[in-house]
Amino acid sequence: MATAIKRLLVGKALRTEQAIHERLTKKTALAVFSSDALSSTAYATEEILLVLAAAAAFTSGASFHYVVPVSVGIAVLLAIVATSYRQTIHAYPSGGGAYIVAKENLGTSPGLIAAAALLVDYVLTVSVSIAAGVAAITSAVQGTRYAWLDNHKVILCLIFIAFIAIANLRGVRESGALFAAPTYAFVVSFLFMIAFGLFHYFTYGGAAAVPGPEALKVAEGYKLQPLTLFLLLGAFSNGCAALTGIEAISNGVQAFKKPEATNAATTLIWMALLLTTMFLGTSVMAYLYGVHPRASETVISQFARIMFTGAFGWFYYVVQAATAAILVLAANTAFADFPRLSSLLARDRFLPRQLANRGDRLVFSNGIVILAIFSGILVSVFGGDTSRLIPLYAVGVFLSFTLSQSGMVVHWLRERAEKANWKKSLVINALGALATFVVLCVFIATKFIHGAWIVVLVIPLLVVLFRAIQRHYVMVAIQLSTEGLEPLRPVKTTVIVPISGIHRGVVSALQYAKSIASDKVQAVYVDFEEEATANLRDKWERWGAGVQLVVLRSPYRELTRPLLRHINRLGKENPNEIITVVLPEFIPARWWQHALHNQSSLLLKGSLLFKKGVIVTSVPYHLDH
Amino acid sequence: MATAIKRLLVGKALRTEQAIHERLTKKTALAVFSSDALSSTAYATEEILLVLAAAAAFTSGASFHYVVPVSVGIAVLLAIVATSYRQTIHAYPSGGGAYIVAKENLGTSPGLIAAAALLVDYVLTVSVSIAAGVAAITSAVQGTRYAWLDNHKVILCLIFIAFIAIANLRGVRESGALFAAPTYAFVVSFLFMIAFGLFHYFTYGGAAAVPGPEALKVAEGYKLQPLTLFLLLGAFSNGCAALTGIEAISNGVQAFKKPEATNAATTLIWMALLLTTMFLGTSVMAYLYGVHPRASETVISQFARIMFTGAFGWFYYVVQAATAAILVLAANTAFADFPRLSSLLARDRFLPRQLANRGDRLVFSNGIVILAIFSGILVSVFGGDTSRLIPLYAVGVFLSFTLSQSGMVVHWLRERAEKANWKKSLVINALGALATFVVLCVFIATKFIHGAWIVVLVIPLLVVLFRAIQRHYVMVAIQLSTEGLEPLRPVKTTVIVPISGIHRGVVSALQYAKSIASDKVQAVYVDFEEEATANLRDKWERWGAGVQLVVLRSPYRELTRPLLRHINRLGKENPNEIITVVLPEFIPARWWQHALHNQSSLLLKGSLLFKKGVIVTSVPYHLDH
């Protein structure tokens, strides 16, 4: 039955040869790889405003004006990082994820740190994107009869995560067809909204944002305070969420049509330009129209509502739908990346080997399930609120940026003999590494108490775990190696059959025991009650098949302990023999009937499992009804 | 480790001979057996008032005066039932529980119905008593800095249930020492409170009950309505909770000193008199002092507060403490009765046989755990509120009363030859049966929609379950019987060893396989990758020990399916042979390391478990670290 449910959810098994490798054009690749990066424009501006809101009361709202310079600062950082990653694309045309670049150039430990940072980042990508996608939906239904959805954000998030996980277990490939429509719909509707807004503002003047009945929302953990540099840095850190996902193209160079590296580099520039335009555009609009963060409606939704009224009202829903769709796609990206990175780590023995196996739909099913569980836990714990998740988000991202760019610096030093303009490349990557490192420090300083401490704690723990797992696998390999093992010696075995009386199951177990060791067989009975024992002895003549019957006393009405003691005794008497315990077990016809029988043989098996020199064999006797 | 925790919680194992049978004097027996019955005075009056409260607004509070006649009606019923049970004590000196009396005299089905009713009743005894005990505590802390306890009633209930369950798993005997103090403290303090209240009322006039700031509490599910006969019957039904537990002495006649029956009968009369006095006293006091039910404080607590002020203030806490203590004892009674009845049913094969086994502390551990779980669920679902549980309570009690008394009627008809005054006895029991049957009908009519429907549904379902379980056991016994079985024939076995490569674990499994069937052994390897297969073939020469190597193809990267197909094929080729699957399994040194290895052998075992003619043997290879 479990199999039937599995087939229904994930579809038929696929043959190994059915794996398909699609090559993407630049246009499709832009759609496939940029959903994560572009989708962050749906919340980045808002996250900046949420921090600035803490100083709104002290500055009569003027603190919100800083959204523009803060965004410009982030855009500059974006330019540096994108330029830096262009280098990676050319240096690692086979795919240069932070794990690989850091491991190859800086060593295993930095590689593992980068890997841990990325795994954490992928979990957060899912949580943040889904929470933001759900916020787009709950914002859209404000004031309608579906407004109650706002109270069930966590459930909505979990439904989306389950949906994406199942789609990925079925094996959604990163196919152009799936990605192109929502991504371009989002880009076009967003750009249109910004253009329309600017046009409107400069033609008719800004439509004043209608202050809602709701109070201003302030980023959780921030007290109302004057505007300080530290607060501005906090706003900057929050806005850096806009940079997440920018590394996606450098991981996937192999998916491009030839020449891979050139096409990938061009696509990266396009993505960076689009991202800058959309992000800066949104921030400028927030400034011009004076939109402020509210609890029940996103900034984007407020915008779109101001902008598109009357005959254009329907376009509001287009924006919200496209926003929700691209955010779901962004989460979907992590569902491809997390299992892929886990499988790389598992192949290097840093994670359980189950993560390296492709399931019967050719996807890394275990990684998908684990990602779904962790991101589900995160959205549940943080109440499906994007802004509460943001302080956890960028630590992993910027740590992996820093390690990856530092790795590139070392790479250029090594390559200096072969490459003419290695100095220029080195400077670019060094600048990238420095910039991202500084931002990482700012991020940790401003967000530590707001949740970043969790990530700062988890990343080193993960590295310790990776190391412990690898150590275990190495030890197992050494212990199991046939190196130095002498050729086979024949072994002897004594067979004992624990019995609870005489019935068909016992008879067939005795039969089997004699077949595997004709002379050295003994039946063992634990005596609870004298009468039953006498009864058994009477029957033994006829059914015992000449097997020796041993009766053990049990003053505490225990079954397992006297048997174990007997087995130990036998083991001491014949230290060179293996003891085979043949257990008669009858198998009920229906599963619920198991509950009606003593699980004593299960208990016995459990306690014998860890005993050396003992082998347990169940001889099932199948009941028909 | 699990064993260590168990030992800490429940103590050392006890030898079978250590079972003690204490004989009780009348005084101690009264304490031991009456805690359930007497404790119901802590809530019975209040439950009547809660229903009368529904008509308070329509009658300017006059509806509350009916608490006295309703209570008198219940007292009359109590007298009938107690007299009826005296007969049972004399007729069944070895202990006449409703299950036994109904089964012997009316047949198996009525016996099972009585048993089902009693099991349900025991679960409710625990839930109601613990909820009432917790209410005594939360009432006492009203207005103190522990008033917040009132918001955590369910947690408190669960803690008490866990505490009693653990005490019973350790093996609290129904010892006089434990029971006497709280029971007599309760009786004395209650009688004193009533006497003091009457004295005060007739000397100084009633101290007016201070109406609290809180609104009147009305029994859940009752709308405000005029006073009708149906409402009075509802109040009567609620008050019938006072009768629960009255049958306890008739179940435990054997525990009395000789002459058992006479002593038990005398004790029953004492119990009935005490119960009547305390219950009627409480109801009269409620009338005289005009105490009304409130949500955050019990009626008894309100009383005790009015009565004991100033220098007598401390006595209020004595009353509350004694009330809470006897209610916990009442729950404890069910923890003795439920497992005992379950074990009787299990011995008659109507319940899983695990319930018939005494654990290592000589108690029926499984029954205790099940009772704790079910009563825990009930208090959780009903929010730890006594008055919401009451509508479920008395159905089971009165059903078992009716069946037990009807059984006695049949008993006297059968005994009429031997017993002189059988007619008088028959009339008494017939009256008892009739009275309890009428009350049962009234109860179902008035309480059905308030929750009694659950019990009306559960009891027949339980009976169906009992029957199904017995049918299964009978079928198993028939199928396993050696009746008609031919004596042993020798069997032959083919051994296959599924391997994942060559390592020490595999080598030792091959060794073992050869020892149990020297010629008919084959190793089976599932081919995922051509390179690995070629590698294996190379090594086979040296390590294969002359065993045949079979390689299976697996296009879907599955392990289990190709193996199963191979086993099926072998089975068809040699239909008379048993196939033994010898699985090489390495056992990690630490439990968490299991997670790092493929559970494929577990999956394989699972799918082979239900295959006829196949026996699975794991050959463990123990790793050291």
mmCIF file of N, CA and C in Angstrom, chain A residues 136-179:
data_model
loop_
_atom_site.group_PDB
_atom_site.id
_atom_site.type_symbol
_atom_site.label_atom_id
_atom_site.label_comp_id
_atom_site.label_asym_id
_atom_site.label_seq_id
_atom_site.Cartn_x
_atom_site.Cartn_y
_atom_site.Cartn_z
ATOM 1 N N ALA A 136 2.560 37.636 -0.500
ATOM 2 C CA ALA A 136 1.992 38.242 -1.706
ATOM 3 C C ALA A 136 0.528 37.846 -1.863
ATOM 4 N N ILE A 137 0.257 36.598 -1.528
ATOM 5 C CA ILE A 137 -1.129 36.112 -1.662
ATOM 6 C C ILE A 137 -2.022 36.712 -0.586
ATOM 7 N N THR A 138 -1.555 36.659 0.687
ATOM 8 C CA THR A 138 -2.416 37.172 1.761
ATOM 9 C C THR A 138 -2.602 38.686 1.634
ATOM 10 N N SER A 139 -1.602 39.395 1.057
ATOM 11 C CA SER A 139 -1.783 40.827 0.826
ATOM 12 C C SER A 139 -2.880 41.065 -0.202
ATOM 13 N N ALA A 140 -2.889 40.232 -1.231
ATOM 14 C CA ALA A 140 -3.851 40.419 -2.321
ATOM 15 C C ALA A 140 -5.283 40.213 -1.853
ATOM 16 N N VAL A 141 -5.469 39.358 -0.840
ATOM 17 C CA VAL A 141 -6.838 39.080 -0.407
ATOM 18 C C VAL A 141 -7.295 39.996 0.722
ATOM 19 N N GLN A 142 -6.447 40.954 1.134
ATOM 20 C CA GLN A 142 -6.880 41.919 2.150
ATOM 21 C C GLN A 142 -8.165 42.591 1.703
ATOM 22 N N GLY A 143 -9.118 42.673 2.632
ATOM 23 C CA GLY A 143 -10.353 43.368 2.313
ATOM 24 C C GLY A 143 -11.334 42.539 1.511
ATOM 25 N N THR A 144 -10.933 41.347 1.063
ATOM 26 C CA THR A 144 -11.897 40.466 0.392
ATOM 27 C C THR A 144 -12.392 39.445 1.409
ATOM 28 N N ARG A 145 -13.274 38.531 0.955
ATOM 29 C CA ARG A 145 -13.768 37.561 1.937
ATOM 30 C C ARG A 145 -12.776 36.429 2.200
ATOM 31 N N TYR A 146 -11.602 36.508 1.576
ATOM 32 C CA TYR A 146 -10.559 35.515 1.878
ATOM 33 C C TYR A 146 -9.514 36.080 2.834
ATOM 34 N N ALA A 147 -9.833 37.237 3.446
ATOM 35 C CA ALA A 147 -8.856 37.898 4.322
ATOM 36 C C ALA A 147 -8.411 36.981 5.466
ATOM 37 N N TRP A 148 -9.254 35.994 5.836
ATOM 38 C CA TRP A 148 -8.896 35.076 6.931
ATOM 39 C C TRP A 148 -7.641 34.263 6.617
ATOM 40 N N LEU A 149 -7.272 34.182 5.346
ATOM 41 C CA LEU A 149 -6.062 33.445 4.984
ATOM 42 C C LEU A 149 -4.842 33.982 5.736
ATOM 43 N N ASP A 150 -4.888 35.296 6.052
ATOM 44 C CA ASP A 150 -3.779 35.938 6.747
ATOM 45 C C ASP A 150 -3.467 35.257 8.080
ATOM 46 N N ASN A 151 -4.479 34.634 8.695
ATOM 47 C CA ASN A 151 -4.255 33.967 9.982
ATOM 48 C C ASN A 151 -3.689 32.559 9.822
ATOM 49 N N HIS A 152 -3.533 32.110 8.591
ATOM 50 C CA HIS A 152 -3.086 30.733 8.380
ATOM 51 C C HIS A 152 -1.850 30.684 7.502
ATOM 52 N N LYS A 153 -0.985 31.697 7.667
ATOM 53 C CA LYS A 153 0.213 31.762 6.844
ATOM 54 C C LYS A 153 1.061 30.496 6.928
ATOM 55 N N VAL A 154 1.250 30.013 8.162
ATOM 56 C CA VAL A 154 2.143 28.859 8.331
ATOM 57 C C VAL A 154 1.614 27.657 7.553
ATOM 58 N N ILE A 155 0.304 27.433 7.660
ATOM 59 C CA ILE A 155 -0.287 26.302 6.944
ATOM 60 C C ILE A 155 -0.086 26.467 5.437
ATOM 61 N N LEU A 156 -0.342 27.697 4.937
ATOM 62 C CA LEU A 156 -0.155 27.947 3.507
ATOM 63 C C LEU A 156 1.292 27.659 3.104
ATOM 64 N N CYS A 157 2.248 28.126 3.929
ATOM 65 C CA CYS A 157 3.662 27.875 3.630
ATOM 66 C C CYS A 157 3.916 26.372 3.546
ATOM 67 N N LEU A 158 3.402 25.642 4.517
ATOM 68 C CA LEU A 158 3.673 24.197 4.548
ATOM 69 C C LEU A 158 3.073 23.506 3.326
ATOM 70 N N ILE A 159 1.880 23.974 2.919
ATOM 71 C CA ILE A 159 1.265 23.382 1.729
ATOM 72 C C ILE A 159 2.146 23.622 0.505
ATOM 73 N N PHE A 160 2.621 24.861 0.356
ATOM 74 C CA PHE A 160 3.489 25.149 -0.793
ATOM 75 C C PHE A 160 4.759 24.301 -0.760
ATOM 76 N N ILE A 161 5.371 24.203 0.424
ATOM 77 C CA ILE A 161 6.619 23.429 0.523
ATOM 78 C C ILE A 161 6.350 21.971 0.141
ATOM 79 N N ALA A 162 5.255 21.421 0.670
ATOM 80 C CA ALA A 162 4.935 20.021 0.351
ATOM 81 C C ALA A 162 4.726 19.863 -1.153
ATOM 82 N N PHE A 163 4.041 20.832 -1.738
ATOM 83 C CA PHE A 163 3.752 20.781 -3.163
ATOM 84 C C PHE A 163 5.056 20.775 -3.983
ATOM 85 N N ILE A 164 5.955 21.702 -3.646
ATOM 86 C CA ILE A 164 7.222 21.778 -4.390
ATOM 87 C C ILE A 164 8.041 20.511 -4.164
ATOM 88 N N ALA A 165 8.037 20.020 -2.920
ATOM 89 C CA ALA A 165 8.815 18.812 -2.628
ATOM 90 C C ALA A 165 8.310 17.647 -3.470
ATOM 91 N N ILE A 166 6.986 17.492 -3.542
ATOM 92 C CA ILE A 166 6.435 16.377 -4.316
ATOM 93 C C ILE A 166 6.777 16.533 -5.796
ATOM 94 N N ALA A 167 6.635 17.781 -6.290
ATOM 95 C CA ALA A 167 6.977 18.018 -7.699
ATOM 96 C C ALA A 167 8.425 17.613 -7.954
ATOM 97 N N ASN A 168 9.314 17.936 -7.007
ATOM 98 C CA ASN A 168 10.718 17.604 -7.202
ATOM 99 C C ASN A 168 10.983 16.117 -7.046
ATOM 100 N N LEU A 169 10.220 15.458 -6.164
ATOM 101 C CA LEU A 169 10.374 14.002 -6.041
ATOM 102 C C LEU A 169 9.958 13.327 -7.339
ATOM 103 N N ARG A 170 8.963 13.885 -7.996
ATOM 104 C CA ARG A 170 8.569 13.373 -9.312
ATOM 105 C C ARG A 170 9.670 13.626 -10.319
ATOM 106 N N GLY A 171 10.483 14.670 -10.070
ATOM 107 C CA GLY A 171 11.574 14.969 -10.981
ATOM 108 C C GLY A 171 11.252 16.104 -11.932
ATOM 109 N N VAL A 172 10.891 17.265 -11.389
ATOM 110 C CA VAL A 172 10.775 18.454 -12.220
ATOM 111 C C VAL A 172 12.184 18.813 -12.657
ATOM 112 N N ARG A 173 12.458 18.787 -13.932
ATOM 113 C CA ARG A 173 13.767 19.224 -14.387
ATOM 114 C C ARG A 173 13.749 20.756 -14.453
ATOM 115 N N GLU A 174 14.922 21.381 -14.445
ATOM 116 C CA GLU A 174 14.965 22.846 -14.563
ATOM 117 C C GLU A 174 14.696 23.188 -16.017
ATOM 118 N N SER A 175 13.495 22.937 -16.418
ATOM 119 C CA SER A 175 13.217 23.055 -17.837
ATOM 120 C C SER A 175 12.760 24.460 -18.156
ATOM 121 N N GLY A 176 13.174 24.919 -19.333
ATOM 122 C CA GLY A 176 12.856 26.266 -19.761
ATOM 123 C C GLY A 176 11.369 26.544 -19.737
ATOM 124 N N ALA A 177 10.600 25.601 -20.250
ATOM 125 C CA ALA A 177 9.158 25.785 -20.379
ATOM 126 C C ALA A 177 8.532 26.186 -19.054
ATOM 127 N N LEU A 178 8.973 25.502 -17.979
ATOM 128 C CA LEU A 178 8.387 25.746 -16.668
ATOM 129 C C LEU A 178 8.764 27.125 -16.147
ATOM 130 N N PHE A 179 10.027 27.503 -16.369
ATOM 131 C CA PHE A 179 10.550 28.690 -15.716
ATOM 132 C C PHE A 179 10.300 29.983 -16.486
#
